[in-house]
Amino acid sequence: MGWRAEYRADFERLNRDWIERYFVVEESDRAVFADPYTSVVAPGGEILFLVVEGRVLGTCAVVPHGERTYELAKMAVAEEARGRGYGDRLLEAAIALVRERGADALVLVSNTQLAPAIRLYAKHGFVPVPLDPDEPYQRADIKMRLELRPGAGSVEVRRAGLADVELLVPLFDGYRQFYQQPSDPDLARRFLTERLERGESVVLLATAGERAAGFTQLYPLFSSTRCRRILVLNDLYVPPEFRRSGVGRLLMDAARTHALETGIAELELATARDNHAAQALYESLGWRRDDQFLHYGLAL
């Protein structure tokens, strides 16, 4: 149900519980708790409550956040009620509400210490995006976004061939620049052409109409213990104009499908230890960090 003045204390109680347990209450929190109606509802937002047998067991807020965008905030489920799917129900209600109001996107900020919450958001289609430099909450170290606009699902993913090299060159060159390599389209073209001609990699290309929206490149290896093939998901890149639309998730899903269809035993990848946004995406898709083995490299 929506805002009820009699549940104002429950809204604060449930949120203070998790904030004070893991962090500290900040000035932005106090402003919302002091007057939830003025802070959230009056500007065009809503505060939702999950009530079971007269008890408020969950709550969340959606707040206007720029043109045709809402922010999911202050989401909490009572500790004794966790594990019953109430978080899913609240999130589904919030998404349905902003869809009805014509929103293009729903965003949120959180902290990667709250791993169950991050997994919940990812499960419902939220993907990590860059954190705003002027983010008011000091505890926030991750921002996520769910695209809701009708055209958000218009991207297709297919296996690339030699005919796609020219589409791939700007993506591969952009990927290398992201890792502090100088722009060199000719080198990118030669490298991609060699890999595809020799069948030395699998390249999956995301397209939106005639435009390239992202790619991932998989390199084959073998497992001696399993006597089977594995693939290394080595490259994943989405250009800025297609970020925040779930293209990375589509590419990773396509890599998994390809591996299953071709009898691959396992997919592997490596990422930076501080790349928490990427880690949240990978873990939401079922990837698990290897804590058993240490991996070494020898530069030559």
Short mmCIF file of C-alpha atoms in Angstrom, two decimals:
data_model
loop_
_atom_site.label_atom_id
_atom_site.label_comp_id
_atom_site.label_asym_id
_atom_site.label_seq_id
_atom_site.Cartn_x
_atom_site.Cartn_y
_atom_site.Cartn_z
CA MET A 1 0.00 0.00 0.00
CA GLY A 2 1.02 3.62 -0.46
CA TRP A 3 1.79 6.39 2.00
CA ARG A 4 -0.04 6.27 5.32
CA ALA A 5 0.78 8.87 7.95
CA GLU A 6 0.22 6.33 10.73
CA TYR A 7 3.13 4.24 9.36
CA ARG A 8 5.63 7.10 9.44
CA ALA A 9 7.36 5.75 12.56
CA ASP A 10 7.64 2.30 10.95
CA PHE A 11 9.28 3.84 7.88
CA GLU A 12 11.97 5.39 10.08
CA ARG A 13 12.31 2.38 12.39
CA LEU A 14 12.87 -0.16 9.62
CA ASN A 15 15.41 2.01 7.84
CA ARG A 16 17.30 3.07 10.94
CA ASP A 17 17.69 -0.61 11.79
CA TRP A 18 19.88 -1.43 8.78
CA ILE A 19 21.57 1.97 8.50
CA GLU A 20 22.74 2.00 12.12
CA ARG A 21 23.76 -1.66 11.96
CA TYR A 22 26.16 -1.21 9.04
CA PHE A 23 26.79 2.53 8.72
CA VAL A 24 25.78 5.80 10.40
CA VAL A 25 22.69 7.92 9.91
CA GLU A 26 23.58 10.83 7.63
CA GLU A 27 22.09 14.28 7.24
CA SER A 28 20.22 13.20 4.09
CA ASP A 29 18.63 10.39 6.09
CA ARG A 30 17.56 12.76 8.85
CA ALA A 31 15.92 15.10 6.36
CA VAL A 32 13.76 12.29 4.98
CA PHE A 33 12.89 10.87 8.41
CA ALA A 34 11.92 14.33 9.68
CA ASP A 35 9.20 14.74 7.05
CA PRO A 36 8.76 11.77 4.68
CA TYR A 37 5.69 13.23 3.04
CA THR A 38 7.37 16.51 2.07
CA SER A 39 10.63 14.81 1.07
CA VAL A 40 9.16 11.96 -0.98
CA VAL A 41 5.43 12.09 -1.64
CA ALA A 42 4.80 15.80 -2.22
CA PRO A 43 7.36 16.08 -5.08
CA GLY A 44 5.59 13.25 -6.92
CA GLY A 45 7.05 10.16 -5.30
CA GLU A 46 5.56 7.46 -3.12
CA ILE A 47 6.33 5.47 0.00
CA LEU A 48 5.19 1.84 -0.11
CA PHE A 49 4.49 -0.36 2.88
CA LEU A 50 4.23 -4.13 3.14
CA VAL A 51 1.78 -4.90 5.93
CA VAL A 52 1.13 -8.42 7.22
CA GLU A 53 -1.55 -9.00 9.85
CA GLY A 54 -1.44 -5.37 10.84
CA ARG A 55 2.36 -5.21 11.15
CA VAL A 56 4.59 -3.18 8.84
CA LEU A 57 7.29 -5.63 7.77
CA GLY A 58 8.75 -3.77 4.81
CA THR A 59 8.93 -0.40 3.13
CA CYS A 60 10.57 1.48 0.27
CA ALA A 61 10.33 4.87 -1.39
CA VAL A 62 10.42 6.02 -5.00
CA VAL A 63 11.45 9.62 -5.53
CA PRO A 64 11.47 11.69 -8.75
CA HIS A 65 15.08 11.88 -9.93
CA GLY A 66 15.26 14.05 -13.02
CA GLU A 67 13.16 13.86 -16.17
CA ARG A 68 11.22 10.56 -16.45
CA THR A 69 13.49 8.88 -13.91
CA TYR A 70 12.77 7.78 -10.34
CA GLU A 71 15.10 6.75 -7.54
CA LEU A 72 14.43 3.72 -5.35
CA ALA A 73 15.36 4.65 -1.79
CA LYS A 74 14.94 3.68 1.84
CA MET A 75 14.12 0.03 1.13
CA ALA A 76 14.00 -2.14 4.23
CA VAL A 77 12.53 -5.43 5.44
CA ALA A 78 12.22 -6.28 9.13
CA GLU A 79 14.95 -8.67 10.23
CA GLU A 80 12.48 -11.28 11.46
CA ALA A 81 10.68 -11.23 8.11
CA ARG A 82 13.66 -11.71 5.80
CA GLY A 83 13.87 -14.76 3.58
CA ARG A 84 10.15 -14.72 2.77
CA GLY A 85 10.32 -12.92 -0.57
CA TYR A 86 9.13 -9.59 0.84
CA GLY A 87 12.03 -7.74 -0.77
CA ASP A 88 10.95 -9.08 -4.16
CA ARG A 89 7.37 -7.99 -3.54
CA LEU A 90 8.39 -4.46 -2.57
CA LEU A 91 10.71 -4.12 -5.53
CA GLU A 92 8.13 -5.45 -7.97
CA ALA A 93 5.55 -3.00 -6.59
CA ALA A 94 7.98 -0.09 -6.94
CA ILE A 95 8.84 -1.03 -10.53
CA ALA A 96 5.17 -1.41 -11.45
CA LEU A 97 4.36 1.99 -9.89
CA VAL A 98 6.98 3.95 -11.82
CA ARG A 99 6.11 2.12 -15.04
CA GLU A 100 2.51 3.29 -14.61
CA ARG A 101 3.79 6.82 -14.19
CA GLY A 102 5.67 6.65 -17.50
CA ALA A 103 9.20 6.45 -16.15
CA ASP A 104 12.08 5.63 -18.47
CA ALA A 105 14.33 4.33 -15.70
CA LEU A 106 14.59 3.50 -12.01
CA VAL A 107 17.92 4.12 -10.28
CA LEU A 108 19.30 3.43 -6.82
CA VAL A 109 22.47 3.78 -4.79
CA SER A 110 23.69 1.22 -2.28
CA ASN A 111 26.80 -0.22 -0.70
CA THR A 112 28.49 -3.42 -1.83
CA GLN A 113 28.67 -4.60 1.79
CA LEU A 114 24.94 -5.26 1.43
CA ALA A 115 25.50 -8.25 -0.85
CA PRO A 116 21.96 -9.75 -0.53
CA ALA A 117 20.45 -6.41 -1.54
CA ILE A 118 22.78 -6.06 -4.53
CA ARG A 119 21.84 -9.57 -5.67
CA LEU A 120 18.15 -8.73 -5.31
CA TYR A 121 18.49 -5.63 -7.46
CA ALA A 122 20.49 -7.48 -10.10
CA LYS A 123 17.91 -10.28 -10.12
CA HIS A 124 15.29 -7.73 -11.15
CA GLY A 125 17.38 -6.32 -13.98
CA PHE A 126 19.31 -3.47 -12.35
CA VAL A 127 22.82 -3.05 -13.73
CA PRO A 128 25.77 -1.13 -12.26
CA VAL A 129 26.41 2.34 -13.69
CA PRO A 130 28.91 5.07 -12.74
CA LEU A 131 28.31 6.67 -9.35
CA ASP A 132 27.53 10.39 -9.51
CA PRO A 133 30.48 12.48 -8.23
CA ASP A 134 28.11 14.62 -6.14
CA GLU A 135 26.25 11.66 -4.58
CA PRO A 136 24.89 12.94 -1.25
CA TYR A 137 25.17 9.65 0.67
CA GLN A 138 28.71 8.99 1.91
CA ARG A 139 28.00 5.27 2.36
CA ALA A 140 27.08 4.83 -1.31
CA ASP A 141 29.74 3.01 -3.35
CA ILE A 142 27.55 1.59 -6.13
CA LYS A 143 24.81 2.96 -8.35
CA MET A 144 22.46 0.71 -10.33
CA ARG A 145 19.89 1.43 -13.01
CA LEU A 146 16.90 -0.39 -14.47
CA GLU A 147 15.84 0.70 -17.95
CA LEU A 148 12.07 0.83 -18.41
CA ARG A 149 11.60 2.68 -21.69
CA PRO A 150 9.99 0.69 -24.54
CA GLY A 151 13.11 0.69 -26.71
CA ALA A 152 15.47 -0.57 -24.05
CA GLY A 153 15.19 -4.17 -25.21
CA SER A 154 15.89 -3.54 -28.90
CA VAL A 155 19.50 -4.78 -28.74
CA GLU A 156 20.36 -8.13 -30.34
CA VAL A 157 23.45 -10.27 -29.78
CA ARG A 158 24.97 -12.60 -32.38
CA ARG A 159 28.26 -14.29 -33.12
CA ALA A 160 30.48 -12.04 -35.20
CA GLY A 161 32.29 -13.05 -38.37
CA LEU A 162 34.84 -11.48 -40.70
CA ALA A 163 32.12 -9.35 -42.26
CA ASP A 164 31.67 -7.64 -38.89
CA VAL A 165 35.26 -6.53 -38.40
CA GLU A 166 34.58 -2.89 -39.30
CA LEU A 167 31.76 -2.77 -36.75
CA LEU A 168 34.04 -4.31 -34.15
CA VAL A 169 37.10 -2.09 -34.69
CA PRO A 170 35.78 1.00 -32.80
CA LEU A 171 34.58 -1.23 -29.95
CA PHE A 172 37.87 -3.10 -29.63
CA ASP A 173 39.85 0.13 -29.91
CA GLY A 174 37.66 1.69 -27.21
CA TYR A 175 38.18 -1.36 -25.00
CA ARG A 176 41.97 -1.05 -25.31
CA GLN A 177 41.84 2.68 -24.57
CA PHE A 178 39.84 1.91 -21.42
CA TYR A 179 42.88 -0.07 -20.27
CA GLN A 180 45.24 2.87 -21.00
CA GLN A 181 46.40 1.69 -24.43
CA PRO A 182 46.83 4.25 -27.23
CA SER A 183 44.15 4.34 -29.91
CA ASP A 184 45.22 2.23 -32.91
CA PRO A 185 42.33 1.21 -35.18
CA ASP A 186 44.68 -0.46 -37.67
CA LEU A 187 46.13 -2.69 -34.95
CA ALA A 188 42.62 -3.50 -33.74
CA ARG A 189 41.57 -4.41 -37.29
CA ARG A 190 44.57 -6.70 -37.84
CA PHE A 191 44.21 -8.41 -34.48
CA LEU A 192 40.49 -9.07 -34.86
CA THR A 193 40.88 -10.26 -38.44
CA GLU A 194 43.60 -12.72 -37.42
CA ARG A 195 41.56 -14.13 -34.54
CA LEU A 196 38.45 -14.59 -36.64
CA GLU A 197 40.27 -15.97 -39.71
CA ARG A 198 42.09 -18.54 -37.60
CA GLY A 199 39.13 -19.39 -35.41
CA GLU A 200 41.18 -18.46 -32.35
CA SER A 201 38.42 -16.61 -30.53
CA VAL A 202 34.66 -16.30 -30.33
CA VAL A 203 33.39 -12.74 -30.64
CA LEU A 204 29.81 -11.93 -29.69
CA LEU A 205 28.51 -8.64 -31.05
CA ALA A 206 25.57 -6.62 -29.71
CA THR A 207 23.80 -4.44 -32.26
CA ALA A 208 20.97 -1.93 -32.11
CA GLY A 209 19.74 -1.69 -35.68
CA GLU A 210 22.87 -1.03 -37.73
CA ARG A 211 24.86 0.32 -34.78
CA ALA A 212 27.38 -1.66 -32.72
CA ALA A 213 26.30 -1.62 -29.06
CA GLY A 214 29.03 -3.75 -27.44
CA PHE A 215 31.06 -6.94 -27.68
CA THR A 216 32.67 -9.71 -25.71
CA GLN A 217 35.57 -11.89 -26.83
CA LEU A 218 36.10 -15.44 -25.60
CA TYR A 219 39.41 -17.27 -25.87
CA PRO A 220 39.56 -21.11 -25.82
CA LEU A 221 41.61 -23.09 -23.34
CA PHE A 222 41.62 -26.69 -22.15
CA SER A 223 41.29 -28.24 -18.70
CA SER A 224 43.63 -31.18 -18.24
CA THR A 225 41.84 -32.40 -15.12
CA ARG A 226 38.46 -32.39 -16.86
CA CYS A 227 39.81 -33.23 -20.32
CA ARG A 228 37.39 -30.68 -21.69
CA ARG A 229 37.42 -27.21 -23.21
CA ILE A 230 36.92 -24.02 -21.23
CA LEU A 231 36.56 -20.41 -22.39
CA VAL A 232 38.08 -17.25 -20.95
CA LEU A 233 35.77 -14.25 -21.14
CA ASN A 234 38.65 -11.87 -21.76
CA ASP A 235 37.05 -8.74 -23.26
CA LEU A 236 33.74 -7.06 -22.44
CA TYR A 237 33.01 -3.54 -23.65
CA VAL A 238 29.95 -1.37 -24.10
CA PRO A 239 30.40 2.15 -25.55
CA PRO A 240 29.16 5.08 -23.43
CA GLU A 241 26.05 5.74 -25.51
CA PHE A 242 24.74 2.20 -24.83
CA ARG A 243 25.61 1.93 -21.16
CA ARG A 244 22.85 1.80 -18.54
CA SER A 245 20.67 -0.25 -20.89
CA GLY A 246 21.60 -3.82 -19.91
CA VAL A 247 23.85 -4.53 -22.92
CA GLY A 248 26.61 -5.96 -20.73
CA ARG A 249 24.15 -8.37 -19.15
CA LEU A 250 22.89 -9.43 -22.61
CA LEU A 251 26.44 -10.11 -23.77
CA MET A 252 27.27 -12.19 -20.72
CA ASP A 253 24.03 -14.15 -21.07
CA ALA A 254 24.93 -14.80 -24.72
CA ALA A 255 28.41 -16.02 -23.69
CA ARG A 256 26.83 -18.48 -21.27
CA THR A 257 24.39 -19.71 -23.92
CA HIS A 258 27.22 -20.20 -26.42
CA ALA A 259 29.23 -22.17 -23.85
CA LEU A 260 26.29 -24.44 -23.02
CA GLU A 261 25.49 -25.07 -26.67
CA THR A 262 29.09 -25.96 -27.56
CA GLY A 263 29.87 -28.25 -24.62
CA ILE A 264 32.19 -25.92 -22.75
CA ALA A 265 32.99 -27.07 -19.22
CA GLU A 266 33.44 -23.62 -17.67
CA LEU A 267 33.68 -19.91 -18.36
CA GLU A 268 36.40 -17.92 -16.58
CA LEU A 269 37.17 -14.24 -16.21
CA ALA A 270 39.34 -11.91 -14.17
CA THR A 271 38.55 -8.42 -12.94
CA ALA A 272 40.11 -5.78 -10.71
CA ARG A 273 39.67 -6.26 -6.97
CA ASP A 274 38.15 -2.78 -6.61
CA ASN A 275 35.77 -3.14 -9.54
CA HIS A 276 32.80 -3.72 -7.26
CA ALA A 277 30.20 -2.75 -9.86
CA ALA A 278 31.42 -5.41 -12.29
CA GLN A 279 31.65 -7.96 -9.49
CA ALA A 280 28.02 -7.31 -8.57
CA LEU A 281 26.98 -7.93 -12.17
CA TYR A 282 28.98 -11.16 -12.44
CA GLU A 283 27.70 -12.54 -9.15
CA SER A 284 24.11 -11.68 -10.07
CA LEU A 285 24.55 -13.92 -13.12
CA GLY A 286 25.83 -16.87 -11.11
CA TRP A 287 29.59 -16.32 -11.36
CA ARG A 288 31.52 -17.19 -8.21
CA ARG A 289 34.90 -15.90 -7.08
CA ASP A 290 37.69 -18.50 -6.93
CA ASP A 291 39.01 -18.51 -3.36
CA GLN A 292 40.79 -21.86 -3.72
CA PHE A 293 43.62 -21.12 -6.16
CA LEU A 294 46.11 -18.30 -6.57
CA HIS A 295 46.75 -17.19 -10.15
CA TYR A 296 50.15 -15.92 -11.21
CA GLY A 297 51.51 -14.23 -14.33
CA LEU A 298 54.98 -13.84 -15.83
CA ALA A 299 55.51 -10.78 -18.03
CA LEU A 300 57.76 -11.53 -21.03
#
